[in-house]
Amino acid sequence: MFDISINKKLNAASGEMHLAFSCQIEQGQLVTLYGKSGVGKTSILRILAGLMEPDEAYISAGHKIWVDTKKNINLKPQKRKIGFVFQDYALFPNMTIKENLTFALVKNQDKKIIGELIDIMELGELQHRKPTTLSGGQKQRVALARALVQRPVLLMLDEPLSALDHEMRGKLQQHILQAHREYGLTTLLVTHDISEIIKMSNQVIVLEEGKISQHGTPAQIFSHQKVGGKFQFSGEIVSLEKQGFIYLITIIIGKELVTIMADESDGATLQVGDKVTVASKAFNPIIKKM
């Protein structure tokens, strides 16, 4: 269990803002911090990582206290066992991919994990190349692998996929989820992409002006609802569930989730990630791929 309580005065675009963030995160959860730019999401990650000083804070991971300002406890970043993936990759350009990963090892650490991560992230054919020869998606896989080398107790991802195209985002989401499960991680994700949140997260924490305004599952936060009557809309499929001879298909439209029923012939041709148009005919949904 992570017990987090942070207070910090920040300079926001609209003036001074008081970051007052308090929550508990269970081990093994993937939690998204969601909200407009400038509400304190990245500052929370930086304080957790030990890269920014809080005004007041108590942060513990299990029985280990990382920060307790009342007792003058503030562990250095390297003592917190955190993996941090930034949007800009931050790889060493003069090192090969394998050397970038090896550099992250701590003294006397078993090097076997380097091979494991190269396999999980599908970096085998890239391991002897340098970062300047890689695409954005390939660099992000390396950055993620490097963040996992020391087997962190907390993985933090600050909009890691925002610069990638839709297809590459989908592939990287699967790599992140695989690593999250493979290593039993607790993961904090910052993203503005609602479909990404729905596909990946157990919990969502919504921030407004430095404070938590909502906390729940993606379905609770983004208003799960069913559609009836005449309608027409376009969106992306985020989940497909077969129940007997029908499919329950959940589609994200803007910031809303809509669930419709489709017959077996329609549902079998669709998959998560498909862009679709949904319209009604005699009050029955007609789904077409875009």
PDB file of C-alpha atoms in Angstrom:
ATOM      1  CA  MET A   1       0.000   0.000   0.000  1.00  0.00           C
ATOM      2  CA  PHE A   2       1.232   3.491  -0.886  1.00  0.00           C
ATOM      3  CA  ASP A   3       0.140   6.193   1.531  1.00  0.00           C
ATOM      4  CA  ILE A   4       0.546   9.640  -0.017  1.00  0.00           C
ATOM      5  CA  SER A   5      -0.164  13.081   1.430  1.00  0.00           C
ATOM      6  CA  ILE A   6       1.381  16.097  -0.320  1.00  0.00           C
ATOM      7  CA  ASN A   7       1.070  19.839   0.182  1.00  0.00           C
ATOM      8  CA  LYS A   8       2.920  22.266  -2.054  1.00  0.00           C
ATOM      9  CA  LYS A   9       2.426  25.837  -3.254  1.00  0.00           C
ATOM     10  CA  LEU A  10       2.915  25.969  -7.028  1.00  0.00           C
ATOM     11  CA  ASN A  11       3.056  28.767  -9.563  1.00  0.00           C
ATOM     12  CA  ALA A  12       0.335  28.006 -12.109  1.00  0.00           C
ATOM     13  CA  ALA A  13      -0.668  29.929 -15.237  1.00  0.00           C
ATOM     14  CA  SER A  14      -3.497  31.579 -13.302  1.00  0.00           C
ATOM     15  CA  GLY A  15      -1.281  32.446 -10.322  1.00  0.00           C
ATOM     16  CA  GLU A  16      -0.366  30.642  -7.114  1.00  0.00           C
ATOM     17  CA  MET A  17      -2.007  27.237  -6.668  1.00  0.00           C
ATOM     18  CA  HIS A  18      -2.097  25.045  -3.584  1.00  0.00           C
ATOM     19  CA  LEU A  19      -1.440  21.392  -4.378  1.00  0.00           C
ATOM     20  CA  ALA A  20      -3.208  19.323  -1.704  1.00  0.00           C
ATOM     21  CA  PHE A  21      -3.103  15.677  -2.748  1.00  0.00           C
ATOM     22  CA  SER A  22      -3.916  12.773  -0.448  1.00  0.00           C
ATOM     23  CA  CYS A  23      -4.694   9.164  -1.374  1.00  0.00           C
ATOM     24  CA  GLN A  24      -3.864   5.517  -0.815  1.00  0.00           C
ATOM     25  CA  ILE A  25      -2.896   3.259  -3.716  1.00  0.00           C
ATOM     26  CA  GLU A  26      -2.979  -0.513  -3.401  1.00  0.00           C
ATOM     27  CA  GLN A  27       0.002  -2.566  -4.536  1.00  0.00           C
ATOM     28  CA  GLY A  28      -0.430  -3.810  -8.117  1.00  0.00           C
ATOM     29  CA  GLN A  29      -2.859  -1.096  -9.225  1.00  0.00           C
ATOM     30  CA  LEU A  30      -2.485   0.979 -12.394  1.00  0.00           C
ATOM     31  CA  VAL A  31      -3.778   4.437 -11.499  1.00  0.00           C
ATOM     32  CA  THR A  32      -4.173   7.397 -13.847  1.00  0.00           C
ATOM     33  CA  LEU A  33      -3.863  11.036 -12.816  1.00  0.00           C
ATOM     34  CA  TYR A  34      -6.237  12.964 -15.068  1.00  0.00           C
ATOM     35  CA  GLY A  35      -6.993  16.643 -15.453  1.00  0.00           C
ATOM     36  CA  LYS A  36      -6.224  19.784 -17.415  1.00  0.00           C
ATOM     37  CA  SER A  37      -2.653  20.981 -17.904  1.00  0.00           C
ATOM     38  CA  GLY A  38      -1.335  22.862 -14.894  1.00  0.00           C
ATOM     39  CA  VAL A  39      -3.377  21.150 -12.166  1.00  0.00           C
ATOM     40  CA  GLY A  40      -0.329  19.527 -10.529  1.00  0.00           C
ATOM     41  CA  LYS A  41      -0.102  16.035 -12.082  1.00  0.00           C
ATOM     42  CA  THR A  42       3.581  16.178 -13.036  1.00  0.00           C
ATOM     43  CA  SER A  43       4.450  17.919  -9.763  1.00  0.00           C
ATOM     44  CA  ILE A  44       2.968  14.956  -7.859  1.00  0.00           C
ATOM     45  CA  LEU A  45       5.185  12.548  -9.829  1.00  0.00           C
ATOM     46  CA  ARG A  46       8.266  14.706  -9.282  1.00  0.00           C
ATOM     47  CA  ILE A  47       7.633  14.912  -5.528  1.00  0.00           C
ATOM     48  CA  LEU A  48       7.130  11.145  -5.339  1.00  0.00           C
ATOM     49  CA  ALA A  49      10.404  10.643  -7.235  1.00  0.00           C
ATOM     50  CA  GLY A  50      12.309  13.018  -4.947  1.00  0.00           C
ATOM     51  CA  LEU A  51      12.926  15.532  -7.751  1.00  0.00           C
ATOM     52  CA  MET A  52      10.854  18.304  -6.123  1.00  0.00           C
ATOM     53  CA  GLU A  53      10.663  19.343  -2.477  1.00  0.00           C
ATOM     54  CA  PRO A  54       7.163  19.423  -0.932  1.00  0.00           C
ATOM     55  CA  ASP A  55       6.190  22.024   1.644  1.00  0.00           C
ATOM     56  CA  GLU A  56       4.624  19.280   3.760  1.00  0.00           C
ATOM     57  CA  ALA A  57       4.329  15.586   2.949  1.00  0.00           C
ATOM     58  CA  TYR A  58       4.050  12.048   4.201  1.00  0.00           C
ATOM     59  CA  ILE A  59       4.845   9.318   1.650  1.00  0.00           C
ATOM     60  CA  SER A  60       5.275   5.652   2.485  1.00  0.00           C
ATOM     61  CA  ALA A  61       5.642   2.527   0.380  1.00  0.00           C
ATOM     62  CA  GLY A  62       4.542  -0.413   2.488  1.00  0.00           C
ATOM     63  CA  HIS A  63       6.449  -0.130   5.748  1.00  0.00           C
ATOM     64  CA  LYS A  64       9.165   2.110   4.281  1.00  0.00           C
ATOM     65  CA  ILE A  65       8.777   5.857   4.771  1.00  0.00           C
ATOM     66  CA  TRP A  66      10.107   7.922   1.873  1.00  0.00           C
ATOM     67  CA  VAL A  67       9.071  11.348   3.134  1.00  0.00           C
ATOM     68  CA  ASP A  68       7.880  12.643   6.498  1.00  0.00           C
ATOM     69  CA  THR A  69       8.489  16.360   6.758  1.00  0.00           C
ATOM     70  CA  LYS A  70       7.418  16.376  10.413  1.00  0.00           C
ATOM     71  CA  LYS A  71      10.276  13.956  11.232  1.00  0.00           C
ATOM     72  CA  ASN A  72      12.708  15.480   8.716  1.00  0.00           C
ATOM     73  CA  ILE A  73      12.745  12.292   6.617  1.00  0.00           C
ATOM     74  CA  ASN A  74      13.321  12.739   2.869  1.00  0.00           C
ATOM     75  CA  LEU A  75      14.961   9.814   1.082  1.00  0.00           C
ATOM     76  CA  LYS A  76      17.135  10.543  -1.933  1.00  0.00           C
ATOM     77  CA  PRO A  77      15.671   9.513  -5.326  1.00  0.00           C
ATOM     78  CA  GLN A  78      17.995   6.509  -5.672  1.00  0.00           C
ATOM     79  CA  LYS A  79      16.719   5.152  -2.340  1.00  0.00           C
ATOM     80  CA  ARG A  80      13.061   5.080  -3.419  1.00  0.00           C
ATOM     81  CA  LYS A  81      13.144   2.337  -6.092  1.00  0.00           C
ATOM     82  CA  ILE A  82      11.103   4.327  -8.600  1.00  0.00           C
ATOM     83  CA  GLY A  83      11.030   3.925 -12.372  1.00  0.00           C
ATOM     84  CA  PHE A  84      10.229   7.153 -14.239  1.00  0.00           C
ATOM     85  CA  VAL A  85       9.435   7.362 -17.960  1.00  0.00           C
ATOM     86  CA  PHE A  86       9.320  10.829 -19.492  1.00  0.00           C
ATOM     87  CA  GLN A  87       7.843  11.926 -22.796  1.00  0.00           C
ATOM     88  CA  ASP A  88      11.286  12.860 -24.194  1.00  0.00           C
ATOM     89  CA  TYR A  89      12.920   9.388 -23.628  1.00  0.00           C
ATOM     90  CA  ALA A  90      16.202  10.813 -22.120  1.00  0.00           C
ATOM     91  CA  LEU A  91      18.422   8.049 -23.556  1.00  0.00           C
ATOM     92  CA  PHE A  92      22.220   8.257 -23.758  1.00  0.00           C
ATOM     93  CA  PRO A  93      22.926   8.867 -27.483  1.00  0.00           C
ATOM     94  CA  ASN A  94      26.500   7.539 -27.362  1.00  0.00           C
ATOM     95  CA  MET A  95      25.430   4.123 -25.994  1.00  0.00           C
ATOM     96  CA  THR A  96      23.741   1.209 -27.718  1.00  0.00           C
ATOM     97  CA  ILE A  97      20.308   0.132 -26.539  1.00  0.00           C
ATOM     98  CA  LYS A  98      21.749  -2.740 -24.512  1.00  0.00           C
ATOM     99  CA  GLU A  99      24.368  -0.404 -22.993  1.00  0.00           C
ATOM    100  CA  ASN A 100      21.604   2.061 -22.012  1.00  0.00           C
ATOM    101  CA  LEU A 101      19.860  -0.737 -20.127  1.00  0.00           C
ATOM    102  CA  THR A 102      23.060  -2.117 -18.577  1.00  0.00           C
ATOM    103  CA  PHE A 103      24.030   1.358 -17.330  1.00  0.00           C
ATOM    104  CA  ALA A 104      20.868   1.370 -15.186  1.00  0.00           C
ATOM    105  CA  LEU A 105      21.947  -1.720 -13.209  1.00  0.00           C
ATOM    106  CA  VAL A 106      22.968  -1.223  -9.587  1.00  0.00           C
ATOM    107  CA  LYS A 107      26.121  -2.728  -8.123  1.00  0.00           C
ATOM    108  CA  ASN A 108      26.050  -6.558  -7.932  1.00  0.00           C
ATOM    109  CA  GLN A 109      22.597  -6.746  -9.573  1.00  0.00           C
ATOM    110  CA  ASP A 110      21.890  -9.872 -11.620  1.00  0.00           C
ATOM    111  CA  LYS A 111      22.225  -8.965 -15.320  1.00  0.00           C
ATOM    112  CA  LYS A 112      19.613 -11.548 -16.298  1.00  0.00           C
ATOM    113  CA  ILE A 113      16.911  -8.877 -16.184  1.00  0.00           C
ATOM    114  CA  ILE A 114      18.477  -7.121 -19.201  1.00  0.00           C
ATOM    115  CA  GLY A 115      17.723 -10.135 -21.402  1.00  0.00           C
ATOM    116  CA  GLU A 116      14.225 -10.437 -19.927  1.00  0.00           C
ATOM    117  CA  LEU A 117      13.398  -6.820 -20.713  1.00  0.00           C
ATOM    118  CA  ILE A 118      14.862  -7.034 -24.210  1.00  0.00           C
ATOM    119  CA  ASP A 119      12.482  -9.948 -24.837  1.00  0.00           C
ATOM    120  CA  ILE A 120       9.406  -8.326 -23.254  1.00  0.00           C
ATOM    121  CA  MET A 121       9.911  -5.045 -25.132  1.00  0.00           C
ATOM    122  CA  GLU A 122      10.858  -6.830 -28.372  1.00  0.00           C
ATOM    123  CA  LEU A 123      14.225  -5.078 -28.594  1.00  0.00           C
ATOM    124  CA  GLY A 124      16.290  -8.050 -29.762  1.00  0.00           C
ATOM    125  CA  GLU A 125      16.944  -6.715 -33.258  1.00  0.00           C
ATOM    126  CA  LEU A 126      17.604  -3.210 -31.907  1.00  0.00           C
ATOM    127  CA  GLN A 127      19.866  -3.906 -28.929  1.00  0.00           C
ATOM    128  CA  HIS A 128      23.145  -3.108 -30.706  1.00  0.00           C
ATOM    129  CA  ARG A 129      21.864   0.091 -32.352  1.00  0.00           C
ATOM    130  CA  LYS A 130      22.093   3.620 -30.938  1.00  0.00           C
ATOM    131  CA  PRO A 131      19.063   5.762 -30.045  1.00  0.00           C
ATOM    132  CA  THR A 132      19.542   8.196 -32.941  1.00  0.00           C
ATOM    133  CA  THR A 133      18.717   5.384 -35.392  1.00  0.00           C
ATOM    134  CA  LEU A 134      15.393   4.496 -33.708  1.00  0.00           C
ATOM    135  CA  SER A 135      11.820   5.677 -34.225  1.00  0.00           C
ATOM    136  CA  GLY A 136       9.869   7.409 -31.443  1.00  0.00           C
ATOM    137  CA  GLY A 137       8.028   4.221 -30.540  1.00  0.00           C
ATOM    138  CA  GLN A 138      11.255   2.218 -30.410  1.00  0.00           C
ATOM    139  CA  LYS A 139      12.914   4.833 -28.185  1.00  0.00           C
ATOM    140  CA  GLN A 140       9.943   4.756 -25.838  1.00  0.00           C
ATOM    141  CA  ARG A 141      10.206   0.962 -25.526  1.00  0.00           C
ATOM    142  CA  VAL A 142      13.862   1.395 -24.551  1.00  0.00           C
ATOM    143  CA  ALA A 143      12.986   4.118 -22.034  1.00  0.00           C
ATOM    144  CA  LEU A 144      10.345   1.864 -20.487  1.00  0.00           C
ATOM    145  CA  ALA A 145      12.752  -1.082 -20.317  1.00  0.00           C
ATOM    146  CA  ARG A 146      15.420   1.074 -18.689  1.00  0.00           C
ATOM    147  CA  ALA A 147      12.936   2.279 -16.050  1.00  0.00           C
ATOM    148  CA  LEU A 148      12.266  -1.354 -15.141  1.00  0.00           C
ATOM    149  CA  VAL A 149      15.895  -2.538 -14.844  1.00  0.00           C
ATOM    150  CA  GLN A 150      16.050  -2.035 -11.063  1.00  0.00           C
ATOM    151  CA  ARG A 151      12.649  -3.679 -10.491  1.00  0.00           C
ATOM    152  CA  PRO A 152      10.972  -0.531  -9.128  1.00  0.00           C
ATOM    153  CA  VAL A 153       8.226  -0.689  -6.516  1.00  0.00           C
ATOM    154  CA  LEU A 154       6.542   2.232  -8.319  1.00  0.00           C
ATOM    155  CA  LEU A 155       6.562   2.942 -12.063  1.00  0.00           C
ATOM    156  CA  MET A 156       5.594   6.475 -13.099  1.00  0.00           C
ATOM    157  CA  LEU A 157       4.705   7.404 -16.674  1.00  0.00           C
ATOM    158  CA  ASP A 158       4.349  11.092 -17.584  1.00  0.00           C
ATOM    159  CA  GLU A 159       2.406  11.210 -20.870  1.00  0.00           C
ATOM    160  CA  PRO A 160       4.832   8.676 -22.391  1.00  0.00           C
ATOM    161  CA  LEU A 161       2.818   8.017 -25.560  1.00  0.00           C
ATOM    162  CA  SER A 162       1.472  11.470 -26.440  1.00  0.00           C
ATOM    163  CA  ALA A 163       3.915  12.027 -29.326  1.00  0.00           C
ATOM    164  CA  LEU A 164       3.127   8.698 -31.032  1.00  0.00           C
ATOM    165  CA  ASP A 165       0.560   7.864 -33.701  1.00  0.00           C
ATOM    166  CA  HIS A 166      -2.574   5.860 -32.912  1.00  0.00           C
ATOM    167  CA  GLU A 167      -1.237   2.470 -34.049  1.00  0.00           C
ATOM    168  CA  MET A 168       2.051   2.842 -32.172  1.00  0.00           C
ATOM    169  CA  ARG A 169       0.220   4.022 -29.034  1.00  0.00           C
ATOM    170  CA  GLY A 170      -1.832   0.825 -29.058  1.00  0.00           C
ATOM    171  CA  LYS A 171       1.289  -1.355 -29.277  1.00  0.00           C
ATOM    172  CA  LEU A 172       3.069   0.531 -26.507  1.00  0.00           C
ATOM    173  CA  GLN A 173      -0.013   0.326 -24.275  1.00  0.00           C
ATOM    174  CA  GLN A 174       0.198  -3.456 -24.536  1.00  0.00           C
ATOM    175  CA  HIS A 175       3.933  -3.417 -23.702  1.00  0.00           C
ATOM    176  CA  ILE A 176       3.239  -1.281 -20.618  1.00  0.00           C
ATOM    177  CA  LEU A 177       0.421  -3.561 -19.469  1.00  0.00           C
ATOM    178  CA  GLN A 178       2.558  -6.663 -20.018  1.00  0.00           C
ATOM    179  CA  ALA A 179       5.429  -5.213 -17.971  1.00  0.00           C
ATOM    180  CA  HIS A 180       2.994  -4.026 -15.289  1.00  0.00           C
ATOM    181  CA  ARG A 181       1.641  -7.568 -14.877  1.00  0.00           C
ATOM    182  CA  GLU A 182       4.944  -9.420 -15.444  1.00  0.00           C
ATOM    183  CA  TYR A 183       6.752  -7.553 -12.656  1.00  0.00           C
ATOM    184  CA  GLY A 184       3.790  -6.975 -10.338  1.00  0.00           C
ATOM    185  CA  LEU A 185       4.201  -3.214 -10.551  1.00  0.00           C
ATOM    186  CA  THR A 186       2.249  -0.400  -9.027  1.00  0.00           C
ATOM    187  CA  THR A 187       1.969   2.173 -11.818  1.00  0.00           C
ATOM    188  CA  LEU A 188       1.020   5.855 -11.908  1.00  0.00           C
ATOM    189  CA  LEU A 189       0.135   7.147 -15.375  1.00  0.00           C
ATOM    190  CA  VAL A 190      -0.434  10.727 -16.514  1.00  0.00           C
ATOM    191  CA  THR A 191      -2.378  10.996 -19.771  1.00  0.00           C
ATOM    192  CA  HIS A 192      -5.074  13.129 -21.399  1.00  0.00           C
ATOM    193  CA  ASP A 193      -6.230  10.261 -23.647  1.00  0.00           C
ATOM    194  CA  ILE A 194      -9.495   8.887 -22.242  1.00  0.00           C
ATOM    195  CA  SER A 195      -9.465   5.733 -24.401  1.00  0.00           C
ATOM    196  CA  GLU A 196      -5.966   5.028 -23.047  1.00  0.00           C
ATOM    197  CA  ILE A 197      -7.233   5.424 -19.487  1.00  0.00           C
ATOM    198  CA  ILE A 198     -10.138   3.050 -20.085  1.00  0.00           C
ATOM    199  CA  LYS A 199      -7.945   0.395 -21.704  1.00  0.00           C
ATOM    200  CA  MET A 200      -5.237   0.481 -19.052  1.00  0.00           C
ATOM    201  CA  SER A 201      -6.346   1.802 -15.673  1.00  0.00           C
ATOM    202  CA  ASN A 202      -7.856   0.217 -12.565  1.00  0.00           C
ATOM    203  CA  GLN A 203      -8.500   3.610 -10.981  1.00  0.00           C
ATOM    204  CA  VAL A 204      -8.652   7.259 -12.084  1.00  0.00           C
ATOM    205  CA  ILE A 205      -7.863  10.266  -9.897  1.00  0.00           C
ATOM    206  CA  VAL A 206      -9.219  13.509 -11.372  1.00  0.00           C
ATOM    207  CA  LEU A 207      -7.448  16.702 -10.338  1.00  0.00           C
ATOM    208  CA  GLU A 208      -8.819  20.238 -10.451  1.00  0.00           C
ATOM    209  CA  GLU A 209      -6.782  23.208  -9.225  1.00  0.00           C
ATOM    210  CA  GLY A 210      -4.387  20.964  -7.319  1.00  0.00           C
ATOM    211  CA  LYS A 211      -7.075  18.967  -5.485  1.00  0.00           C
ATOM    212  CA  ILE A 212      -8.832  15.647  -6.072  1.00  0.00           C
ATOM    213  CA  SER A 213     -12.317  16.201  -7.478  1.00  0.00           C
ATOM    214  CA  GLN A 214     -13.143  12.567  -8.348  1.00  0.00           C
ATOM    215  CA  HIS A 215     -11.668   9.137  -7.632  1.00  0.00           C
ATOM    216  CA  GLY A 216     -13.053   5.902  -9.045  1.00  0.00           C
ATOM    217  CA  THR A 217     -12.936   3.362 -11.841  1.00  0.00           C
ATOM    218  CA  PRO A 218     -12.806   4.592 -15.464  1.00  0.00           C
ATOM    219  CA  ALA A 219     -16.446   3.556 -15.918  1.00  0.00           C
ATOM    220  CA  GLN A 220     -17.511   5.516 -12.841  1.00  0.00           C
ATOM    221  CA  ILE A 221     -15.593   8.631 -13.863  1.00  0.00           C
ATOM    222  CA  PHE A 222     -16.570   8.718 -17.516  1.00  0.00           C
ATOM    223  CA  SER A 223     -20.291   7.976 -17.064  1.00  0.00           C
ATOM    224  CA  HIS A 224     -21.197   4.529 -18.316  1.00  0.00           C
ATOM    225  CA  GLN A 225     -24.573   4.669 -20.031  1.00  0.00           C
ATOM    226  CA  LYS A 226     -26.771   2.767 -22.485  1.00  0.00           C
ATOM    227  CA  VAL A 227     -28.326   4.187 -25.637  1.00  0.00           C
ATOM    228  CA  GLY A 228     -31.857   3.689 -26.894  1.00  0.00           C
ATOM    229  CA  GLY A 229     -34.133   5.317 -29.484  1.00  0.00           C
ATOM    230  CA  LYS A 230     -32.867   7.106 -32.577  1.00  0.00           C
ATOM    231  CA  PHE A 231     -29.207   8.065 -32.573  1.00  0.00           C
ATOM    232  CA  GLN A 232     -26.076   8.437 -34.697  1.00  0.00           C
ATOM    233  CA  PHE A 233     -22.512   8.893 -33.505  1.00  0.00           C
ATOM    234  CA  SER A 234     -18.891   7.953 -34.162  1.00  0.00           C
ATOM    235  CA  GLY A 235     -16.351   6.696 -31.677  1.00  0.00           C
ATOM    236  CA  GLU A 236     -13.748   4.093 -30.738  1.00  0.00           C
ATOM    237  CA  ILE A 237     -14.417   0.643 -29.297  1.00  0.00           C
ATOM    238  CA  VAL A 238     -12.757   0.277 -25.895  1.00  0.00           C
ATOM    239  CA  SER A 239     -14.243  -3.048 -24.793  1.00  0.00           C
ATOM    240  CA  LEU A 240     -16.085  -6.012 -26.302  1.00  0.00           C
ATOM    241  CA  GLU A 241     -17.839  -8.625 -24.169  1.00  0.00           C
ATOM    242  CA  LYS A 242     -19.642 -11.641 -25.588  1.00  0.00           C
ATOM    243  CA  GLN A 243     -22.711 -12.745 -23.639  1.00  0.00           C
ATOM    244  CA  GLY A 244     -24.394 -15.732 -25.235  1.00  0.00           C
ATOM    245  CA  PHE A 245     -25.486 -14.755 -28.735  1.00  0.00           C
ATOM    246  CA  ILE A 246     -24.959 -11.017 -28.312  1.00  0.00           C
ATOM    247  CA  TYR A 247     -22.053  -8.640 -27.767  1.00  0.00           C
ATOM    248  CA  LEU A 248     -21.937  -5.741 -25.329  1.00  0.00           C
ATOM    249  CA  ILE A 249     -19.817  -3.110 -27.057  1.00  0.00           C
ATOM    250  CA  THR A 250     -18.511  -0.089 -25.153  1.00  0.00           C
ATOM    251  CA  ILE A 251     -17.619   2.918 -27.286  1.00  0.00           C
ATOM    252  CA  ILE A 252     -15.966   6.162 -26.252  1.00  0.00           C
ATOM    253  CA  ILE A 253     -17.452   9.317 -27.769  1.00  0.00           C
ATOM    254  CA  GLY A 254     -15.562  12.413 -26.674  1.00  0.00           C
ATOM    255  CA  LYS A 255     -15.448  12.034 -22.884  1.00  0.00           C
ATOM    256  CA  GLU A 256     -18.454   9.728 -22.613  1.00  0.00           C
ATOM    257  CA  LEU A 257     -18.767   5.944 -22.591  1.00  0.00           C
ATOM    258  CA  VAL A 258     -21.727   4.374 -24.343  1.00  0.00           C
ATOM    259  CA  THR A 259     -22.649   0.679 -24.265  1.00  0.00           C
ATOM    260  CA  ILE A 260     -24.787  -0.888 -26.998  1.00  0.00           C
ATOM    261  CA  MET A 261     -25.891  -4.417 -27.782  1.00  0.00           C
ATOM    262  CA  ALA A 262     -25.018  -5.993 -31.132  1.00  0.00           C
ATOM    263  CA  ASP A 263     -25.824  -9.387 -32.582  1.00  0.00           C
ATOM    264  CA  GLU A 264     -23.203 -12.092 -33.018  1.00  0.00           C
ATOM    265  CA  SER A 265     -22.634 -11.437 -36.732  1.00  0.00           C
ATOM    266  CA  ASP A 266     -21.754  -7.776 -36.114  1.00  0.00           C
ATOM    267  CA  GLY A 267     -19.780  -8.292 -32.918  1.00  0.00           C
ATOM    268  CA  ALA A 268     -17.547 -11.031 -34.335  1.00  0.00           C
ATOM    269  CA  THR A 269     -16.158  -8.656 -36.991  1.00  0.00           C
ATOM    270  CA  LEU A 270     -15.121  -5.967 -34.490  1.00  0.00           C
ATOM    271  CA  GLN A 271     -12.232  -5.547 -32.077  1.00  0.00           C
ATOM    272  CA  VAL A 272     -11.008  -3.125 -29.438  1.00  0.00           C
ATOM    273  CA  GLY A 273      -9.515  -0.032 -31.071  1.00  0.00           C
ATOM    274  CA  ASP A 274     -11.799  -0.031 -34.112  1.00  0.00           C
ATOM    275  CA  LYS A 275     -13.228   3.350 -35.126  1.00  0.00           C
ATOM    276  CA  VAL A 276     -16.940   2.903 -35.789  1.00  0.00           C
ATOM    277  CA  THR A 277     -20.077   4.754 -36.783  1.00  0.00           C
ATOM    278  CA  VAL A 278     -23.234   3.719 -34.953  1.00  0.00           C
ATOM    279  CA  ALA A 279     -26.729   4.589 -36.165  1.00  0.00           C
ATOM    280  CA  SER A 280     -30.232   3.310 -35.512  1.00  0.00           C
ATOM    281  CA  LYS A 281     -32.568   1.565 -37.894  1.00  0.00           C
ATOM    282  CA  ALA A 282     -36.009   0.791 -36.509  1.00  0.00           C
ATOM    283  CA  PHE A 283     -34.437   1.469 -33.057  1.00  0.00           C
ATOM    284  CA  ASN A 284     -31.778  -1.260 -33.587  1.00  0.00           C
ATOM    285  CA  PRO A 285     -28.086  -0.262 -33.646  1.00  0.00           C
ATOM    286  CA  ILE A 286     -26.203  -0.572 -36.944  1.00  0.00           C
ATOM    287  CA  ILE A 287     -22.422  -0.593 -36.526  1.00  0.00           C
ATOM    288  CA  LYS A 288     -20.010   0.132 -39.336  1.00  0.00           C
ATOM    289  CA  LYS A 289     -16.205   0.366 -39.247  1.00  0.00           C
ATOM    290  CA  MET A 290     -14.872   3.724 -40.380  1.00  0.00           C
TER     291      MET A 290
END
